[in-house]
Structure formats: structure tokens, C-alpha cells
Amino acid sequence: QSVLTQPPSVSGAPGQRVTISCTGSSSNIGAGFAVNWYQQLPGTAPKLLMYGNSNRPSGVPDRFSGSKSGTSASLAITGLQAEDEADYYCQSFDSSLSDYLFGGGTKLTVL
Amino acid sequence: EVQLVESGGGLVQPGGSLRLSCAASGFTFSSYWMHWVRQAPGKGLVWVSRIKGDGSSLKYADSVKGRFTISRDNARNTVYMQMDSLGAEDTAVYYCAREGSGSFTKTHDFWGHGTLVTVSS
């Protein structure tokens, strides 16, 4: 069981908007540590998708957005495309464990 | 262009050892923390270990503490993971990842392609 909790799966039709949640605690997200998001396309290595809660690295479409509130964070994808079908992981740092944490991952299916 | 290339994975018997390597290029290697992250078949990402740019600070996940040793050779731009007393639970793809700097601190901004370690008799 991951310390950062994500829904195992989400789905949406092309063009729709989906959100993926990431719930932590007072020792990680709630302590002010930034949340990062990674996209892992099938059979490939993870790629940094969002950093510092809501910042997109160069090259990431603005269809992707991130937010954080309290002990939770969210990744939103608008204008869903078939190429967005992937696993998405949130990540933060935990002060009590002094470890980097990943969420359990969410599989996005584009219907 | 930043590149990270892992090698050294393979099939090993329970209780055996393996050393992974990650060759880096395209950036000033000694200035960056480097991490190992693993992913068991069909499972999620799990952080394993990290090492500071000058090698002076190391950290391990509890699941590998005492069995795995991270090190680096800045002259060769390479980070290593010595894995001993391997068990079936260590079967995974092992990724090498760079920790970003500045705004990208505490992110894994570049990843290698991974190397598969299979522990089985």
C-alpha cells in the first residue's frame, strides 16, 4: 500500500476531461513538499510530466495541468487524446521517512 | 542531450549478487544527485536509493537497506548499484534517474530505459 494514494484506473472518451487524484498526509504533501507527476507510456520509461505541483516541463502540452490543496494533489487532462493512454504516477517527499515516495499509479484508458 | 544508459541486469539465483551500472552523458554528472527506482512486473514505481553528486550522502529504501550499495565514479560519469542477497521480491526493471536542480529539485527529470533483473532458480 503506497503512502500516496491514487485511483487504480480512470477512463474518458476522446476530447473529454479527466482528473487523477493523489492523496498524501501531513508528512509529505501536507508538509509543503511539491508534488510531481510522471507519465509512463506502455513499454517505456517514465517521463516527468509536471513538477512543483503545477509546472509543465518544456514540451508538455498545456492540456495537462496540476494542482495541490492541503494533503492532496490532482492532475487534470483536458481534450483527451488516444496518445494519453498511459500510467500516471504522483511523487513527493516524505519528511518522516526521509524518502522519496511514488503513488501506486493510475492507468488512464481512452475509450 | 541528457542520456542515461543502464546495464548489468539479467537472471540471477536467489541469494546471488548483481551489479548494475548507469552511464550518464550530456550534463555535468558530478553536480547532480542520482537515483535508482525499480518497477516489479505489472506494478508501480518504487524509489530504491539516491547518492549525492560528490558521493558524500547516500540513502536507501528500507526494503533494500543492508543488501544494496549505491556508488558513483564521477571520472567515468557512472552510477552503480551493487545488489547482494537477492530475493524474488527484487525482480524488477531498475531505472536510473537524475534528480533535477533548481526548480526541478526533488524531481526525477531524466530517466534511463531501465534494465531487467530477474531473481529465480
mmCIF file of C-alpha atoms in Angstrom:
data_model
loop_
_atom_site.group_PDB
_atom_site.id
_atom_site.type_symbol
_atom_site.label_atom_id
_atom_site.label_comp_id
_atom_site.label_asym_id
_atom_site.label_seq_id
_atom_site.Cartn_x
_atom_site.Cartn_y
_atom_site.Cartn_z
ATOM 1 C CA GLN A 1 0.000 0.000 0.000
ATOM 2 C CA SER A 2 1.540 3.282 -1.151
ATOM 3 C CA VAL A 3 1.741 6.245 1.221
ATOM 4 C CA LEU A 4 0.495 8.363 -1.682
ATOM 5 C CA THR A 5 -2.896 7.046 -2.767
ATOM 6 C CA GLN A 6 -4.104 7.171 -6.363
ATOM 7 C CA PRO A 7 -7.139 5.580 -8.014
ATOM 8 C CA PRO A 8 -6.067 2.416 -9.850
ATOM 9 C CA SER A 9 -7.800 3.473 -13.037
ATOM 10 C CA VAL A 10 -9.649 6.279 -14.759
ATOM 11 C CA SER A 11 -11.125 6.496 -18.217
ATOM 12 C CA GLY A 12 -12.593 9.000 -20.614
ATOM 13 C CA ALA A 13 -13.625 9.455 -24.199
ATOM 14 C CA PRO A 14 -11.544 11.444 -26.666
ATOM 15 C CA GLY A 15 -11.987 15.149 -26.093
ATOM 16 C CA GLN A 16 -13.191 14.750 -22.516
ATOM 17 C CA ARG A 17 -11.536 15.905 -19.301
ATOM 18 C CA VAL A 18 -10.265 13.525 -16.663
ATOM 19 C CA THR A 19 -8.620 14.084 -13.307
ATOM 20 C CA ILE A 20 -6.316 11.855 -11.296
ATOM 21 C CA SER A 21 -6.045 12.408 -7.572
ATOM 22 C CA CYS A 22 -3.101 11.818 -5.268
ATOM 23 C CA THR A 23 -3.776 11.778 -1.542
ATOM 24 C CA GLY A 24 -0.964 12.024 0.959
ATOM 25 C CA SER A 25 -0.570 13.147 4.548
ATOM 26 C CA SER A 26 0.827 15.842 6.805
ATOM 27 C CA SER A 27 4.367 14.485 6.462
ATOM 28 C CA ASN A 28 4.531 14.741 2.684
ATOM 29 C CA ILE A 29 2.096 16.735 0.541
ATOM 30 C CA GLY A 30 0.570 18.429 3.580
ATOM 31 C CA ALA A 31 4.014 19.431 4.829
ATOM 32 C CA GLY A 32 4.506 21.578 1.765
ATOM 33 C CA PHE A 33 6.621 19.237 -0.326
ATOM 34 C CA ALA A 34 5.932 19.622 -4.003
ATOM 35 C CA VAL A 35 4.082 17.007 -5.993
ATOM 36 C CA ASN A 36 5.454 15.818 -9.295
ATOM 37 C CA TRP A 37 3.707 13.713 -11.905
ATOM 38 C CA TYR A 38 5.157 11.162 -14.318
ATOM 39 C CA GLN A 39 3.683 9.630 -17.428
ATOM 40 C CA GLN A 40 4.665 6.102 -18.398
ATOM 41 C CA LEU A 41 3.575 5.068 -21.865
ATOM 42 C CA PRO A 42 3.279 1.312 -22.435
ATOM 43 C CA GLY A 43 6.661 -0.376 -22.544
ATOM 44 C CA THR A 44 8.645 2.792 -21.929
ATOM 45 C CA ALA A 45 10.430 4.545 -19.083
ATOM 46 C CA PRO A 46 8.600 7.158 -17.006
ATOM 47 C CA LYS A 47 8.768 10.759 -18.154
ATOM 48 C CA LEU A 48 8.433 13.875 -15.998
ATOM 49 C CA LEU A 49 5.056 15.408 -16.806
ATOM 50 C CA MET A 50 4.504 18.006 -14.089
ATOM 51 C CA TYR A 51 6.787 19.414 -11.396
ATOM 52 C CA GLY A 52 6.383 21.689 -8.413
ATOM 53 C CA ASN A 53 2.644 20.901 -8.234
ATOM 54 C CA SER A 54 1.612 22.775 -11.366
ATOM 55 C CA ASN A 55 4.563 23.416 -13.675
ATOM 56 C CA ARG A 56 4.966 21.763 -17.056
ATOM 57 C CA PRO A 57 8.429 20.899 -18.378
ATOM 58 C CA SER A 58 9.188 22.150 -21.842
ATOM 59 C CA GLY A 59 7.325 20.153 -24.465
ATOM 60 C CA VAL A 60 4.403 19.039 -22.304
ATOM 61 C CA PRO A 61 1.112 20.217 -23.825
ATOM 62 C CA ASP A 62 -0.991 22.694 -21.866
ATOM 63 C CA ARG A 63 -3.788 20.125 -21.904
ATOM 64 C CA PHE A 64 -2.075 18.834 -18.779
ATOM 65 C CA SER A 65 -2.399 20.800 -15.551
ATOM 66 C CA GLY A 66 -1.655 20.171 -11.910
ATOM 67 C CA SER A 67 -2.916 21.490 -8.616
ATOM 68 C CA LYS A 68 -2.428 20.907 -4.924
ATOM 69 C CA SER A 69 -4.566 21.602 -1.876
ATOM 70 C CA GLY A 70 -3.887 20.509 1.661
ATOM 71 C CA THR A 71 -2.759 16.890 1.686
ATOM 72 C CA SER A 72 -3.885 16.141 -1.871
ATOM 73 C CA ALA A 73 -2.925 16.917 -5.428
ATOM 74 C CA SER A 74 -4.563 16.426 -8.794
ATOM 75 C CA LEU A 75 -3.556 16.022 -12.391
ATOM 76 C CA ALA A 76 -6.088 17.139 -14.980
ATOM 77 C CA ILE A 77 -6.035 16.263 -18.641
ATOM 78 C CA THR A 78 -8.366 18.111 -20.990
ATOM 79 C CA GLY A 79 -9.088 17.350 -24.625
ATOM 80 C CA LEU A 80 -8.222 13.697 -24.045
ATOM 81 C CA GLN A 81 -6.335 12.033 -26.884
ATOM 82 C CA ALA A 82 -5.609 8.403 -27.644
ATOM 83 C CA GLU A 83 -1.891 9.048 -27.118
ATOM 84 C CA ASP A 84 -2.590 9.995 -23.493
ATOM 85 C CA GLU A 85 -3.345 6.363 -22.654
ATOM 86 C CA ALA A 86 -0.665 5.558 -20.115
ATOM 87 C CA ASP A 87 0.096 5.024 -16.446
ATOM 88 C CA TYR A 88 0.411 8.171 -14.356
ATOM 89 C CA TYR A 89 2.308 8.400 -11.070
ATOM 90 C CA CYS A 90 2.425 11.151 -8.487
ATOM 91 C CA GLN A 91 5.572 11.618 -6.430
ATOM 92 C CA SER A 92 6.599 13.650 -3.426
ATOM 93 C CA PHE A 93 9.000 13.619 -0.498
ATOM 94 C CA ASP A 94 8.144 12.454 2.990
ATOM 95 C CA SER A 95 9.798 14.155 5.941
ATOM 96 C CA SER A 96 9.143 11.414 8.475
ATOM 97 C CA LEU A 97 10.512 8.675 6.227
ATOM 98 C CA SER A 98 13.097 10.976 4.654
ATOM 99 C CA ASP A 99 12.321 9.101 1.477
ATOM 100 C CA TYR A 100 11.019 9.844 -1.960
ATOM 101 C CA LEU A 101 7.545 8.402 -2.498
ATOM 102 C CA PHE A 102 5.569 7.392 -5.530
ATOM 103 C CA GLY A 103 1.858 6.856 -5.661
ATOM 104 C CA GLY A 104 0.611 3.453 -6.713
ATOM 105 C CA GLY A 105 -0.099 4.682 -10.214
ATOM 106 C CA THR A 106 -3.265 5.264 -12.217
ATOM 107 C CA LYS A 107 -3.967 3.619 -15.543
ATOM 108 C CA LEU A 108 -5.694 6.008 -17.922
ATOM 109 C CA THR A 109 -7.801 4.375 -20.602
ATOM 110 C CA VAL A 110 -9.030 6.422 -23.534
ATOM 111 C CA LEU A 111 -12.318 4.865 -24.610
ATOM 112 C CA GLU B 1 21.271 15.866 -24.782
ATOM 113 C CA VAL B 2 20.955 14.126 -21.434
ATOM 114 C CA GLN B 3 21.300 10.362 -21.703
ATOM 115 C CA LEU B 4 21.229 7.661 -19.071
ATOM 116 C CA VAL B 5 22.006 4.097 -20.125
ATOM 117 C CA GLU B 6 21.636 1.240 -17.660
ATOM 118 C CA SER B 7 23.297 -2.137 -17.971
ATOM 119 C CA GLY B 8 24.085 -5.197 -15.892
ATOM 120 C CA GLY B 9 20.662 -6.714 -15.473
ATOM 121 C CA GLY B 10 19.960 -10.380 -16.013
ATOM 122 C CA LEU B 11 18.918 -13.638 -14.416
ATOM 123 C CA VAL B 12 20.359 -14.416 -11.007
ATOM 124 C CA GLN B 13 19.628 -17.129 -8.471
ATOM 125 C CA PRO B 14 18.115 -16.334 -5.070
ATOM 126 C CA GLY B 15 20.832 -15.262 -2.689
ATOM 127 C CA GLY B 16 23.040 -14.130 -5.547
ATOM 128 C CA SER B 17 24.534 -10.773 -6.443
ATOM 129 C CA LEU B 18 24.448 -8.412 -9.383
ATOM 130 C CA ARG B 19 25.946 -5.006 -10.142
ATOM 131 C CA LEU B 20 24.028 -2.504 -12.204
ATOM 132 C CA SER B 21 25.652 0.404 -13.999
ATOM 133 C CA CYS B 22 24.215 3.625 -15.355
ATOM 134 C CA ALA B 23 26.348 5.615 -17.777
ATOM 135 C CA ALA B 24 25.448 9.279 -17.992
ATOM 136 C CA SER B 25 26.187 11.870 -20.650
ATOM 137 C CA GLY B 26 25.082 15.297 -21.749
ATOM 138 C CA PHE B 27 25.366 17.048 -18.382
ATOM 139 C CA THR B 28 27.833 17.788 -15.577
ATOM 140 C CA PHE B 29 27.417 14.453 -13.825
ATOM 141 C CA SER B 30 29.159 15.349 -10.582
ATOM 142 C CA SER B 31 26.718 18.195 -9.941
ATOM 143 C CA TYR B 32 23.636 16.000 -9.666
ATOM 144 C CA TRP B 33 22.075 13.585 -7.237
ATOM 145 C CA MET B 34 21.386 10.267 -8.936
ATOM 146 C CA HIS B 35 18.666 7.770 -8.034
ATOM 147 C CA TRP B 36 17.645 4.197 -8.659
ATOM 148 C CA VAL B 37 13.938 3.439 -8.993
ATOM 149 C CA ARG B 38 12.522 -0.016 -9.625
ATOM 150 C CA GLN B 39 9.319 -1.423 -11.045
ATOM 151 C CA ALA B 40 8.258 -5.012 -10.472
ATOM 152 C CA PRO B 41 6.414 -6.650 -13.383
ATOM 153 C CA GLY B 42 2.944 -5.138 -13.687
ATOM 154 C CA LYS B 43 3.475 -2.992 -10.592
ATOM 155 C CA GLY B 44 4.199 0.636 -9.793
ATOM 156 C CA LEU B 45 7.350 2.657 -9.330
ATOM 157 C CA VAL B 46 9.306 2.296 -6.102
ATOM 158 C CA TRP B 47 12.187 4.530 -5.103
ATOM 159 C CA VAL B 48 15.261 2.498 -4.118
ATOM 160 C CA SER B 49 18.266 4.688 -3.418
ATOM 161 C CA ARG B 50 19.989 8.003 -4.052
ATOM 162 C CA ILE B 51 23.514 9.391 -3.968
ATOM 163 C CA LYS B 52 24.734 12.975 -3.852
ATOM 164 C CA GLY B 53 26.866 14.410 -6.633
ATOM 165 C CA ASP B 54 30.121 14.083 -4.704
ATOM 166 C CA GLY B 55 29.136 10.724 -3.221
ATOM 167 C CA SER B 56 29.107 12.084 0.322
ATOM 168 C CA SER B 57 25.467 11.302 1.080
ATOM 169 C CA LEU B 58 23.602 8.059 0.469
ATOM 170 C CA LYS B 59 20.083 6.895 1.263
ATOM 171 C CA TYR B 60 18.243 3.625 0.814
ATOM 172 C CA ALA B 61 14.678 2.401 0.991
ATOM 173 C CA ASP B 62 14.113 0.119 3.965
ATOM 174 C CA SER B 63 13.405 -2.792 1.621
ATOM 175 C CA VAL B 64 16.999 -2.829 0.330
ATOM 176 C CA LYS B 65 18.952 -1.392 3.253
ATOM 177 C CA GLY B 66 21.891 -3.594 4.162
ATOM 178 C CA ARG B 67 21.707 -5.529 0.881
ATOM 179 C CA PHE B 68 22.149 -2.881 -1.818
ATOM 180 C CA THR B 69 25.017 -0.386 -2.113
ATOM 181 C CA ILE B 70 24.899 2.665 -4.337
ATOM 182 C CA SER B 71 28.123 4.292 -5.518
ATOM 183 C CA ARG B 72 29.390 6.512 -8.292
ATOM 184 C CA ASP B 73 32.532 7.216 -10.285
ATOM 185 C CA ASN B 74 32.448 10.805 -11.434
ATOM 186 C CA ALA B 75 35.516 10.293 -13.619
ATOM 187 C CA ARG B 76 33.542 7.712 -15.600
ATOM 188 C CA ASN B 77 30.173 9.528 -15.303
ATOM 189 C CA THR B 78 28.672 6.332 -13.975
ATOM 190 C CA VAL B 79 26.489 5.381 -11.027
ATOM 191 C CA TYR B 80 26.356 1.817 -9.745
ATOM 192 C CA MET B 81 24.079 -0.368 -7.671
ATOM 193 C CA GLN B 82 25.626 -3.413 -6.048
ATOM 194 C CA MET B 83 22.824 -5.802 -5.164
ATOM 195 C CA ASP B 84 23.521 -8.682 -2.768
ATOM 196 C CA SER B 85 21.351 -11.332 -1.098
ATOM 197 C CA LEU B 86 18.826 -11.017 -3.862
ATOM 198 C CA GLY B 87 15.352 -12.455 -3.419
ATOM 199 C CA ALA B 88 12.355 -12.959 -5.688
ATOM 200 C CA GLU B 89 10.934 -9.678 -4.414
ATOM 201 C CA ASP B 90 13.818 -7.838 -6.064
ATOM 202 C CA THR B 91 12.708 -8.919 -9.533
ATOM 203 C CA ALA B 92 12.039 -5.685 -11.380
ATOM 204 C CA VAL B 93 13.111 -3.260 -14.052
ATOM 205 C CA TYR B 94 15.662 -0.956 -12.462
ATOM 206 C CA TYR B 95 15.730 2.619 -13.703
ATOM 207 C CA CYS B 96 18.480 5.124 -13.203
ATOM 208 C CA ALA B 97 17.144 8.662 -12.847
ATOM 209 C CA ARG B 98 18.677 12.088 -12.440
ATOM 210 C CA GLU B 99 17.374 14.411 -9.769
ATOM 211 C CA GLY B 100 16.851 17.819 -11.254
ATOM 212 C CA SER B 101 18.321 21.043 -9.947
ATOM 213 C CA GLY B 102 16.864 24.470 -9.226
ATOM 214 C CA SER B 103 13.126 24.381 -9.855
ATOM 215 C CA PHE B 104 13.466 20.689 -10.647
ATOM 216 C CA THR B 105 14.890 19.762 -7.228
ATOM 217 C CA LYS B 106 13.291 16.601 -5.838
ATOM 218 C CA THR B 107 12.068 15.582 -9.276
ATOM 219 C CA HIS B 108 13.406 12.825 -11.450
ATOM 220 C CA ASP B 109 13.801 14.893 -14.586
ATOM 221 C CA PHE B 110 15.568 12.327 -16.767
ATOM 222 C CA TRP B 111 15.309 8.562 -16.767
ATOM 223 C CA GLY B 112 17.202 5.740 -18.396
ATOM 224 C CA HIS B 113 15.461 2.994 -20.340
ATOM 225 C CA GLY B 114 15.830 0.510 -17.483
ATOM 226 C CA THR B 115 17.489 -2.863 -17.038
ATOM 227 C CA LEU B 116 15.606 -6.009 -16.037
ATOM 228 C CA VAL B 117 16.706 -8.032 -13.040
ATOM 229 C CA THR B 118 15.119 -11.446 -12.626
ATOM 230 C CA VAL B 119 15.742 -13.430 -9.459
ATOM 231 C CA SER B 120 14.795 -17.042 -9.981
ATOM 232 C CA SER B 121 16.170 -20.542 -9.620
#
